[in-house]
Amino acid sequence: MSVRDWISAVLLVSGALFCVIGAWGMVRLPDTLSRLQAATKPQTLGLLLILAGTAVRLEPHFAVGLVLAGLFQVITAPVLSQLFGRAAYRTGGVDRSTLVVDELSQRLRAGRE
Amino acid sequence: MSRRSTHGTRVAPSLVIWLVVVWMLLWGTFDVATAVYGLVVALLVLVLFPLPSHRWNIFRRPWRLVVLTVYVLADLFGSALRFVADTVRNSAKVSAAIIAVPVLSDVDHIIASAANVVSLAPGKFVLQIDRPGGIWYVYASGVRTAEDAHKAYDDVIDMQRVAVWAFGDETEAPAARSRAQEAKRQRDRSAVRKPQRPSPIEAVAASEAQSRGAESGDAEFHGAATRENDHDRDGGDDPGDFDENRREGR
């Protein structure tokens, strides 16, 4: 195996590992907010690693398409997690026993008076 | 300011160039014909779906953007590993916090972009943006103690400072730095007073006690402050303190 193969293999396997952990977190974690974390974050890193691993093996000419995929993932994932998180918080998708501190609920209560 | 000079023009050149680049990347071919079609499509898109006239050239300072990218990637790896380790070890008893963090900028698109940058790293995301109050409510996982919460707070402030430095203009970066220092100072001062670690149940009870206290008047609320209550009250005070400072700063 050449150096390039090794780099690609390491990136692909570690990327896949992060995706698996994200999926496992989805199953194991208790509430929407923590599941959202598992679904969006390790998976973003996993996808970036897999794209990088693939790009190493490809002609530069084809690899630019992968750069675009990574870029859009990085732009869209945080927006999605914010919108879903906000909706989940407001509709009771939060297991409050997991929260050590919740400064938002304090503020919301104060605002309601 | 240079970026406000494009007010009112519907088809900004930088946007056209960006769309043409995306188009060419999508096709994967870099020749004149693709560029021409890309230009047609870009113009069509911009005319049919006009964006707000306030535009902003993100590539004005590419070097800072590179620094931000490196910072974000390093944070992405570090916090992904931490998140994974924490989740694997403690998936049965997840512990998290929603903390109020002051916003370091006054410009909408910079706040939004910085929020995106912060939300990208595993373990944290911006749950709610209180635009008039200038506060982000950040959900941070893996927070078990008050120290963890302070660390998450500092991390968000640091990340935000780098983001504002990269996206903002010349006046915003120093302002953000001084605001960051001020915000950290405010937070650290309260950290001396609250080293306790409330268990989740206690925290809920304390926040409920606090809201009752707030309803029945400020004096009584302060008088009723218990140990747990103290913790939450301090957390609630922080943004307010910061707001006052900001008003003075203007």
mmCIF file of C-alpha atoms in Angstrom:
data_model
loop_
_atom_site.group_PDB
_atom_site.id
_atom_site.type_symbol
_atom_site.label_atom_id
_atom_site.label_comp_id
_atom_site.label_asym_id
_atom_site.label_seq_id
_atom_site.Cartn_x
_atom_site.Cartn_y
_atom_site.Cartn_z
ATOM 1 C CA MET A 1 0.000 0.000 0.000
ATOM 2 C CA SER A 2 1.228 3.434 -0.833
ATOM 3 C CA VAL A 3 1.257 6.350 1.594
ATOM 4 C CA ARG A 4 -1.781 7.727 -0.136
ATOM 5 C CA ASP A 5 -3.689 4.491 0.454
ATOM 6 C CA TRP A 6 -2.809 4.572 4.126
ATOM 7 C CA ILE A 7 -3.937 8.163 4.582
ATOM 8 C CA SER A 8 -7.158 7.402 2.769
ATOM 9 C CA ALA A 9 -7.773 4.246 4.797
ATOM 10 C CA VAL A 10 -7.200 5.975 8.131
ATOM 11 C CA LEU A 11 -9.480 8.882 7.197
ATOM 12 C CA LEU A 12 -12.246 6.614 5.890
ATOM 13 C CA VAL A 13 -12.223 4.272 8.864
ATOM 14 C CA SER A 14 -12.102 7.044 11.474
ATOM 15 C CA GLY A 15 -14.860 8.926 9.618
ATOM 16 C CA ALA A 16 -17.014 5.816 9.603
ATOM 17 C CA LEU A 17 -16.297 5.359 13.308
ATOM 18 C CA PHE A 18 -17.545 8.858 14.087
ATOM 19 C CA CYS A 19 -20.719 8.201 12.069
ATOM 20 C CA VAL A 20 -21.315 4.947 13.969
ATOM 21 C CA ILE A 21 -20.851 6.719 17.288
ATOM 22 C CA GLY A 22 -23.321 9.389 16.176
ATOM 23 C CA ALA A 23 -25.888 6.717 15.331
ATOM 24 C CA TRP A 24 -25.241 4.910 18.600
ATOM 25 C CA GLY A 25 -25.710 8.161 20.499
ATOM 26 C CA MET A 26 -29.050 8.651 18.765
ATOM 27 C CA VAL A 27 -30.232 5.348 20.206
ATOM 28 C CA ARG A 28 -28.741 5.671 23.669
ATOM 29 C CA LEU A 29 -29.217 9.308 24.670
ATOM 30 C CA PRO A 30 -32.361 10.274 26.583
ATOM 31 C CA ASP A 31 -33.790 13.490 25.112
ATOM 32 C CA THR A 32 -34.092 15.458 21.895
ATOM 33 C CA LEU A 33 -31.368 17.973 22.628
ATOM 34 C CA SER A 34 -28.687 15.428 23.422
ATOM 35 C CA ARG A 35 -29.773 13.234 20.519
ATOM 36 C CA LEU A 36 -29.562 16.248 18.278
ATOM 37 C CA GLN A 37 -25.963 16.670 19.356
ATOM 38 C CA ALA A 38 -25.198 13.041 18.563
ATOM 39 C CA ALA A 39 -26.965 13.241 15.225
ATOM 40 C CA THR A 40 -25.348 16.414 13.943
ATOM 41 C CA LYS A 41 -21.896 16.777 15.442
ATOM 42 C CA PRO A 42 -19.913 13.507 15.284
ATOM 43 C CA GLN A 43 -21.674 12.865 12.020
ATOM 44 C CA THR A 44 -20.433 16.176 10.555
ATOM 45 C CA LEU A 45 -16.876 15.294 11.482
ATOM 46 C CA GLY A 46 -17.389 11.751 10.190
ATOM 47 C CA LEU A 47 -18.637 13.014 6.858
ATOM 48 C CA LEU A 48 -15.741 15.485 6.547
ATOM 49 C CA LEU A 49 -13.234 12.702 7.259
ATOM 50 C CA ILE A 50 -14.869 10.357 4.755
ATOM 51 C CA LEU A 51 -14.905 13.100 2.122
ATOM 52 C CA ALA A 52 -11.246 13.851 2.817
ATOM 53 C CA GLY A 53 -10.382 10.162 2.625
ATOM 54 C CA THR A 54 -12.173 9.875 -0.687
ATOM 55 C CA ALA A 55 -10.647 13.072 -2.047
ATOM 56 C CA VAL A 56 -7.139 11.753 -1.390
ATOM 57 C CA ARG A 57 -7.800 8.855 -3.758
ATOM 58 C CA LEU A 58 -9.486 10.876 -6.498
ATOM 59 C CA GLU A 59 -8.167 13.114 -9.216
ATOM 60 C CA PRO A 60 -8.151 16.734 -7.977
ATOM 61 C CA HIS A 61 -10.589 17.419 -10.788
ATOM 62 C CA PHE A 62 -13.281 15.278 -9.130
ATOM 63 C CA ALA A 63 -12.292 16.086 -5.575
ATOM 64 C CA VAL A 64 -13.599 19.664 -5.780
ATOM 65 C CA GLY A 65 -17.171 18.351 -5.797
ATOM 66 C CA LEU A 66 -16.465 16.751 -2.443
ATOM 67 C CA VAL A 67 -15.195 20.075 -1.109
ATOM 68 C CA LEU A 68 -18.570 21.527 -2.010
ATOM 69 C CA ALA A 69 -20.401 18.725 -0.181
ATOM 70 C CA GLY A 70 -18.289 19.339 2.924
ATOM 71 C CA LEU A 71 -18.841 23.069 2.725
ATOM 72 C CA PHE A 72 -22.610 22.762 2.556
ATOM 73 C CA GLN A 73 -22.620 20.278 5.395
ATOM 74 C CA VAL A 74 -20.663 22.734 7.534
ATOM 75 C CA ILE A 75 -22.985 25.607 6.632
ATOM 76 C CA THR A 76 -26.292 23.787 7.059
ATOM 77 C CA ALA A 77 -25.737 21.491 10.069
ATOM 78 C CA PRO A 78 -25.537 24.269 12.704
ATOM 79 C CA VAL A 79 -28.619 26.035 11.330
ATOM 80 C CA LEU A 80 -30.553 22.798 11.503
ATOM 81 C CA SER A 81 -29.431 22.014 15.035
ATOM 82 C CA GLN A 82 -30.367 25.494 16.209
ATOM 83 C CA LEU A 83 -33.857 25.401 14.696
ATOM 84 C CA PHE A 84 -34.589 21.883 15.891
ATOM 85 C CA GLY A 85 -33.128 22.573 19.298
ATOM 86 C CA ARG A 86 -35.229 25.670 19.719
ATOM 87 C CA ALA A 87 -38.398 23.874 18.655
ATOM 88 C CA ALA A 88 -37.591 20.907 20.902
ATOM 89 C CA TYR A 89 -36.968 23.165 23.872
ATOM 90 C CA ARG A 90 -40.257 24.989 23.417
ATOM 91 C CA THR A 91 -42.329 21.882 22.885
ATOM 92 C CA GLY A 92 -41.023 19.965 25.879
ATOM 93 C CA GLY A 93 -38.508 17.747 24.100
ATOM 94 C CA VAL A 94 -36.037 18.353 26.900
ATOM 95 C CA ASP A 95 -35.418 15.987 29.771
ATOM 96 C CA ARG A 96 -34.950 18.584 32.473
ATOM 97 C CA SER A 97 -33.370 16.163 34.885
ATOM 98 C CA THR A 98 -30.302 16.149 32.624
ATOM 99 C CA LEU A 99 -29.773 19.890 32.943
ATOM 100 C CA VAL A 100 -27.421 21.070 35.661
ATOM 101 C CA VAL A 101 -28.127 24.707 34.905
ATOM 102 C CA ASP A 102 -30.889 26.149 32.733
ATOM 103 C CA GLU A 103 -30.499 29.872 32.397
ATOM 104 C CA LEU A 104 -32.989 30.058 29.541
ATOM 105 C CA SER A 105 -35.920 28.814 31.630
ATOM 106 C CA GLN A 106 -35.083 31.442 34.240
ATOM 107 C CA ARG A 107 -35.149 34.136 31.613
ATOM 108 C CA LEU A 108 -38.363 32.870 30.030
ATOM 109 C CA ARG A 109 -40.108 32.785 33.389
ATOM 110 C CA ALA A 110 -38.918 36.267 34.231
ATOM 111 C CA GLY A 111 -40.197 37.508 30.866
ATOM 112 C CA ARG A 112 -43.652 36.044 31.386
ATOM 113 C CA GLU A 113 -44.502 38.208 34.351
ATOM 114 C CA MET B 1 -17.923 51.404 5.780
ATOM 115 C CA SER B 2 -16.995 49.711 2.575
ATOM 116 C CA ARG B 3 -19.468 46.861 2.778
ATOM 117 C CA ARG B 4 -22.440 49.200 3.046
ATOM 118 C CA SER B 5 -21.596 50.797 -0.275
ATOM 119 C CA THR B 6 -23.389 47.974 -2.093
ATOM 120 C CA HIS B 7 -26.735 49.052 -0.642
ATOM 121 C CA GLY B 8 -29.581 48.795 -3.062
ATOM 122 C CA THR B 9 -27.791 46.901 -5.805
ATOM 123 C CA ARG B 10 -29.587 43.682 -6.382
ATOM 124 C CA VAL B 11 -26.829 41.850 -8.208
ATOM 125 C CA ALA B 12 -23.662 42.090 -6.155
ATOM 126 C CA PRO B 13 -20.519 41.079 -8.081
ATOM 127 C CA SER B 14 -19.126 39.008 -5.211
ATOM 128 C CA LEU B 15 -22.345 37.016 -5.030
ATOM 129 C CA VAL B 16 -22.305 36.408 -8.784
ATOM 130 C CA ILE B 17 -18.716 35.164 -8.616
ATOM 131 C CA TRP B 18 -19.569 32.872 -5.704
ATOM 132 C CA LEU B 19 -22.550 31.368 -7.518
ATOM 133 C CA VAL B 20 -20.496 30.826 -10.672
ATOM 134 C CA VAL B 21 -17.801 29.087 -8.613
ATOM 135 C CA VAL B 22 -20.432 26.839 -6.987
ATOM 136 C CA TRP B 23 -21.884 26.055 -10.394
ATOM 137 C CA MET B 24 -18.474 25.108 -11.795
ATOM 138 C CA LEU B 25 -17.686 22.986 -8.745
ATOM 139 C CA LEU B 26 -21.012 21.211 -9.163
ATOM 140 C CA TRP B 27 -20.263 20.364 -12.773
ATOM 141 C CA GLY B 28 -16.625 19.629 -12.064
ATOM 142 C CA THR B 29 -15.588 21.152 -15.372
ATOM 143 C CA PHE B 30 -13.633 24.359 -15.637
ATOM 144 C CA ASP B 31 -14.072 25.770 -19.114
ATOM 145 C CA VAL B 32 -15.529 28.891 -20.645
ATOM 146 C CA ALA B 33 -18.840 27.315 -21.616
ATOM 147 C CA THR B 34 -19.581 26.216 -18.047
ATOM 148 C CA ALA B 35 -18.610 29.648 -16.760
ATOM 149 C CA VAL B 36 -20.962 31.345 -19.210
ATOM 150 C CA TYR B 37 -23.880 29.082 -18.273
ATOM 151 C CA GLY B 38 -22.979 29.577 -14.636
ATOM 152 C CA LEU B 39 -23.119 33.332 -15.118
ATOM 153 C CA VAL B 40 -26.556 33.073 -16.745
ATOM 154 C CA VAL B 41 -27.869 30.883 -13.938
ATOM 155 C CA ALA B 42 -26.343 33.124 -11.268
ATOM 156 C CA LEU B 43 -27.923 36.250 -12.717
ATOM 157 C CA LEU B 44 -31.252 34.460 -13.087
ATOM 158 C CA VAL B 45 -31.152 33.300 -9.483
ATOM 159 C CA LEU B 46 -30.224 36.731 -8.165
ATOM 160 C CA VAL B 47 -32.915 38.501 -10.165
ATOM 161 C CA LEU B 48 -35.661 36.001 -9.359
ATOM 162 C CA PHE B 49 -34.752 35.507 -5.697
ATOM 163 C CA PRO B 50 -33.393 38.817 -4.481
ATOM 164 C CA LEU B 51 -31.480 38.816 -1.225
ATOM 165 C CA PRO B 52 -31.628 41.602 1.331
ATOM 166 C CA SER B 53 -29.673 44.551 0.054
ATOM 167 C CA HIS B 54 -27.275 44.541 2.960
ATOM 168 C CA ARG B 55 -24.320 42.538 1.722
ATOM 169 C CA TRP B 56 -21.137 41.491 3.177
ATOM 170 C CA ASN B 57 -17.990 40.187 1.600
ATOM 171 C CA ILE B 58 -16.759 37.295 3.671
ATOM 172 C CA PHE B 59 -13.514 37.013 1.697
ATOM 173 C CA ARG B 60 -12.299 40.508 2.468
ATOM 174 C CA ARG B 61 -9.687 39.136 4.820
ATOM 175 C CA PRO B 62 -8.819 35.623 3.678
ATOM 176 C CA TRP B 63 -5.999 35.229 6.195
ATOM 177 C CA ARG B 64 -8.315 35.677 9.153
ATOM 178 C CA LEU B 65 -10.735 33.247 7.563
ATOM 179 C CA VAL B 66 -7.930 30.677 7.343
ATOM 180 C CA VAL B 67 -7.082 31.201 11.022
ATOM 181 C CA LEU B 68 -10.750 30.777 11.921
ATOM 182 C CA THR B 69 -10.975 27.599 9.841
ATOM 183 C CA VAL B 70 -7.936 26.106 11.564
ATOM 184 C CA TYR B 71 -9.312 27.102 14.967
ATOM 185 C CA VAL B 72 -12.701 25.557 14.179
ATOM 186 C CA LEU B 73 -11.174 22.358 12.819
ATOM 187 C CA ALA B 74 -8.964 21.973 15.891
ATOM 188 C CA ASP B 75 -11.980 22.579 18.117
ATOM 189 C CA LEU B 76 -14.082 20.194 16.030
ATOM 190 C CA PHE B 77 -11.611 17.356 16.588
ATOM 191 C CA GLY B 78 -10.937 18.099 20.229
ATOM 192 C CA SER B 79 -14.538 18.451 21.243
ATOM 193 C CA ALA B 80 -15.680 15.532 19.070
ATOM 194 C CA LEU B 81 -13.288 13.248 20.938
ATOM 195 C CA ARG B 82 -14.371 14.696 24.278
ATOM 196 C CA PHE B 83 -18.043 14.367 23.356
ATOM 197 C CA VAL B 84 -17.586 10.781 22.233
ATOM 198 C CA ALA B 85 -15.625 9.859 25.361
ATOM 199 C CA ASP B 86 -18.233 11.472 27.584
ATOM 200 C CA THR B 87 -21.139 9.870 25.744
ATOM 201 C CA VAL B 88 -19.588 6.413 25.779
ATOM 202 C CA ARG B 89 -18.769 6.603 29.475
ATOM 203 C CA ASN B 90 -21.922 8.328 30.721
ATOM 204 C CA SER B 91 -24.665 7.644 28.194
ATOM 205 C CA ALA B 92 -26.980 6.456 30.949
ATOM 206 C CA LYS B 93 -26.740 9.674 32.968
ATOM 207 C CA VAL B 94 -26.370 12.525 30.537
ATOM 208 C CA SER B 95 -25.641 15.861 32.105
ATOM 209 C CA ALA B 96 -25.893 19.144 30.267
ATOM 210 C CA ALA B 97 -26.520 22.815 30.842
ATOM 211 C CA ILE B 98 -28.127 25.728 29.089
ATOM 212 C CA ILE B 99 -25.976 28.753 29.760
ATOM 213 C CA ALA B 100 -26.491 32.398 28.906
ATOM 214 C CA VAL B 101 -23.554 33.874 27.031
ATOM 215 C CA PRO B 102 -23.336 37.547 26.065
ATOM 216 C CA VAL B 103 -23.131 38.303 22.357
ATOM 217 C CA LEU B 104 -19.986 40.202 21.395
ATOM 218 C CA SER B 105 -21.267 41.907 18.267
ATOM 219 C CA ASP B 106 -24.120 44.227 17.322
ATOM 220 C CA VAL B 107 -24.334 43.280 13.670
ATOM 221 C CA ASP B 108 -26.983 40.726 12.714
ATOM 222 C CA HIS B 109 -25.114 38.725 10.130
ATOM 223 C CA ILE B 110 -21.996 38.520 12.290
ATOM 224 C CA ILE B 111 -24.043 37.271 15.241
ATOM 225 C CA ALA B 112 -25.669 34.662 13.019
ATOM 226 C CA SER B 113 -22.369 33.522 11.504
ATOM 227 C CA ALA B 114 -20.646 33.382 14.873
ATOM 228 C CA ALA B 115 -23.567 31.347 16.240
ATOM 229 C CA ASN B 116 -23.097 28.928 13.373
ATOM 230 C CA VAL B 117 -19.387 28.631 14.071
ATOM 231 C CA VAL B 118 -20.055 27.927 17.751
ATOM 232 C CA SER B 119 -22.786 25.414 16.917
ATOM 233 C CA LEU B 120 -20.525 23.495 14.580
ATOM 234 C CA ALA B 121 -18.349 22.025 17.302
ATOM 235 C CA PRO B 122 -19.720 18.948 19.059
ATOM 236 C CA GLY B 123 -20.984 19.377 22.575
ATOM 237 C CA LYS B 124 -22.419 22.839 22.158
ATOM 238 C CA PHE B 125 -25.008 24.625 20.151
ATOM 239 C CA VAL B 126 -26.783 27.920 20.291
ATOM 240 C CA LEU B 127 -30.342 27.106 21.274
ATOM 241 C CA GLN B 128 -31.840 30.547 21.323
ATOM 242 C CA ILE B 129 -30.650 34.002 20.354
ATOM 243 C CA ASP B 130 -32.008 36.861 22.419
ATOM 244 C CA ARG B 131 -31.268 39.606 19.939
ATOM 245 C CA PRO B 132 -32.522 42.664 21.904
ATOM 246 C CA GLY B 133 -30.883 41.454 25.109
ATOM 247 C CA GLY B 134 -27.695 40.466 23.324
ATOM 248 C CA ILE B 135 -27.624 36.987 24.828
ATOM 249 C CA TRP B 136 -27.133 33.538 23.396
ATOM 250 C CA TYR B 137 -28.537 30.564 25.234
ATOM 251 C CA VAL B 138 -26.070 27.793 24.551
ATOM 252 C CA TYR B 139 -26.787 24.123 25.172
ATOM 253 C CA ALA B 140 -23.597 22.449 26.335
ATOM 254 C CA SER B 141 -23.428 18.720 26.952
ATOM 255 C CA GLY B 142 -21.032 17.018 29.322
ATOM 256 C CA VAL B 143 -21.453 19.771 31.911
ATOM 257 C CA ARG B 144 -21.573 18.316 35.406
ATOM 258 C CA THR B 145 -20.242 20.961 37.736
ATOM 259 C CA ALA B 146 -20.255 24.729 37.989
ATOM 260 C CA GLU B 147 -16.627 24.685 36.805
ATOM 261 C CA ASP B 148 -17.661 22.801 33.674
ATOM 262 C CA ALA B 149 -20.306 25.420 33.038
ATOM 263 C CA HIS B 150 -17.730 28.197 33.415
ATOM 264 C CA LYS B 151 -15.376 26.395 31.084
ATOM 265 C CA ALA B 152 -18.120 26.006 28.476
ATOM 266 C CA TYR B 153 -18.899 29.698 28.898
ATOM 267 C CA ASP B 154 -15.259 30.655 28.350
ATOM 268 C CA ASP B 155 -15.005 28.355 25.339
ATOM 269 C CA VAL B 156 -18.035 29.958 23.726
ATOM 270 C CA ILE B 157 -16.686 33.450 24.416
ATOM 271 C CA ASP B 158 -13.279 32.555 22.937
ATOM 272 C CA MET B 159 -14.787 30.965 19.869
ATOM 273 C CA GLN B 160 -17.092 33.891 19.404
ATOM 274 C CA ARG B 161 -14.233 36.368 19.711
ATOM 275 C CA VAL B 162 -12.304 34.606 16.953
ATOM 276 C CA ALA B 163 -15.418 34.498 14.778
ATOM 277 C CA VAL B 164 -16.127 38.206 15.206
ATOM 278 C CA TRP B 165 -12.462 38.961 14.565
ATOM 279 C CA ALA B 166 -12.645 37.009 11.304
ATOM 280 C CA PHE B 167 -16.032 38.244 10.085
ATOM 281 C CA GLY B 168 -16.317 41.706 11.538
ATOM 282 C CA ASP B 169 -14.706 44.936 10.423
ATOM 283 C CA GLU B 170 -11.857 46.871 12.024
ATOM 284 C CA THR B 171 -13.923 48.429 14.803
ATOM 285 C CA GLU B 172 -15.716 45.253 15.823
ATOM 286 C CA ALA B 173 -12.707 43.054 16.528
ATOM 287 C CA PRO B 174 -11.207 45.227 19.329
ATOM 288 C CA ALA B 175 -14.678 45.899 20.716
ATOM 289 C CA ALA B 176 -15.370 42.178 20.804
ATOM 290 C CA ARG B 177 -12.060 41.554 22.558
ATOM 291 C CA SER B 178 -12.779 44.044 25.320
ATOM 292 C CA ARG B 179 -16.331 42.759 25.654
ATOM 293 C CA ALA B 180 -15.029 39.216 25.887
ATOM 294 C CA GLN B 181 -12.652 40.184 28.662
ATOM 295 C CA GLU B 182 -15.403 42.046 30.450
ATOM 296 C CA ALA B 183 -17.809 39.133 30.113
ATOM 297 C CA LYS B 184 -15.230 36.681 31.432
ATOM 298 C CA ARG B 185 -14.392 38.968 34.323
ATOM 299 C CA GLN B 186 -18.054 39.195 35.266
ATOM 300 C CA ARG B 187 -18.404 35.452 35.102
ATOM 301 C CA ASP B 188 -15.239 34.674 37.015
ATOM 302 C CA ARG B 189 -16.133 37.003 39.825
ATOM 303 C CA SER B 190 -19.372 35.115 40.353
ATOM 304 C CA ALA B 191 -17.445 31.842 40.137
ATOM 305 C CA VAL B 192 -15.770 32.617 43.452
ATOM 306 C CA ARG B 193 -19.168 32.845 45.068
ATOM 307 C CA LYS B 194 -20.578 29.659 43.623
ATOM 308 C CA PRO B 195 -18.247 26.704 43.716
ATOM 309 C CA GLN B 196 -21.124 24.396 44.722
ATOM 310 C CA ARG B 197 -22.439 21.760 42.484
ATOM 311 C CA PRO B 198 -26.207 21.515 42.487
ATOM 312 C CA SER B 199 -27.621 18.156 41.512
ATOM 313 C CA PRO B 200 -30.119 18.342 38.637
ATOM 314 C CA ILE B 201 -33.143 18.045 40.916
ATOM 315 C CA GLU B 202 -31.821 20.796 43.133
ATOM 316 C CA ALA B 203 -31.172 22.986 40.143
ATOM 317 C CA VAL B 204 -34.762 22.610 38.968
ATOM 318 C CA ALA B 205 -36.078 23.290 42.454
ATOM 319 C CA ALA B 206 -33.808 26.297 42.756
ATOM 320 C CA SER B 207 -34.918 27.782 39.462
ATOM 321 C CA GLU B 208 -38.528 27.284 40.482
ATOM 322 C CA ALA B 209 -37.832 28.883 43.832
ATOM 323 C CA GLN B 210 -36.204 31.720 42.004
ATOM 324 C CA SER B 211 -39.200 32.319 39.746
ATOM 325 C CA ARG B 212 -41.476 32.311 42.805
ATOM 326 C CA GLY B 213 -39.105 34.723 44.464
ATOM 327 C CA ALA B 214 -39.137 36.978 41.432
ATOM 328 C CA GLU B 215 -42.933 37.000 41.438
ATOM 329 C CA SER B 216 -43.196 38.021 45.052
ATOM 330 C CA GLY B 217 -40.742 40.861 44.853
ATOM 331 C CA ASP B 218 -37.028 41.327 44.646
ATOM 332 C CA ALA B 219 -36.280 41.867 48.333
ATOM 333 C CA GLU B 220 -37.959 38.668 49.414
ATOM 334 C CA PHE B 221 -36.243 36.780 46.633
ATOM 335 C CA HIS B 222 -32.838 37.892 47.789
ATOM 336 C CA GLY B 223 -33.708 37.072 51.340
ATOM 337 C CA ALA B 224 -34.856 33.597 50.420
ATOM 338 C CA ALA B 225 -31.586 32.766 48.710
ATOM 339 C CA THR B 226 -30.428 29.350 49.773
ATOM 340 C CA ARG B 227 -27.211 27.703 48.737
ATOM 341 C CA GLU B 228 -28.680 26.225 45.576
ATOM 342 C CA ASN B 229 -30.681 29.311 44.943
ATOM 343 C CA ASP B 230 -27.516 31.374 45.082
ATOM 344 C CA HIS B 231 -26.068 29.415 42.250
ATOM 345 C CA ASP B 232 -28.960 30.050 39.930
ATOM 346 C CA ARG B 233 -29.418 33.655 40.880
ATOM 347 C CA ASP B 234 -25.827 34.413 39.971
ATOM 348 C CA GLY B 235 -26.271 32.745 36.621
ATOM 349 C CA GLY B 236 -29.328 34.859 35.950
ATOM 350 C CA ASP B 237 -27.545 38.019 37.006
ATOM 351 C CA ASP B 238 -24.663 37.711 34.604
ATOM 352 C CA PRO B 239 -26.381 38.798 31.408
ATOM 353 C CA GLY B 240 -27.945 41.715 33.169
ATOM 354 C CA ASP B 241 -24.601 42.938 34.472
ATOM 355 C CA PHE B 242 -23.174 42.639 31.061
ATOM 356 C CA ASP B 243 -26.005 44.607 29.498
ATOM 357 C CA GLU B 244 -25.372 47.453 31.857
ATOM 358 C CA ASN B 245 -21.738 47.475 30.911
ATOM 359 C CA ARG B 246 -22.583 47.517 27.287
ATOM 360 C CA ARG B 247 -24.879 50.445 27.671
ATOM 361 C CA GLU B 248 -22.184 52.331 29.447
ATOM 362 C CA GLY B 249 -19.755 51.424 26.704
ATOM 363 C CA ARG B 250 -21.830 53.017 23.978
#
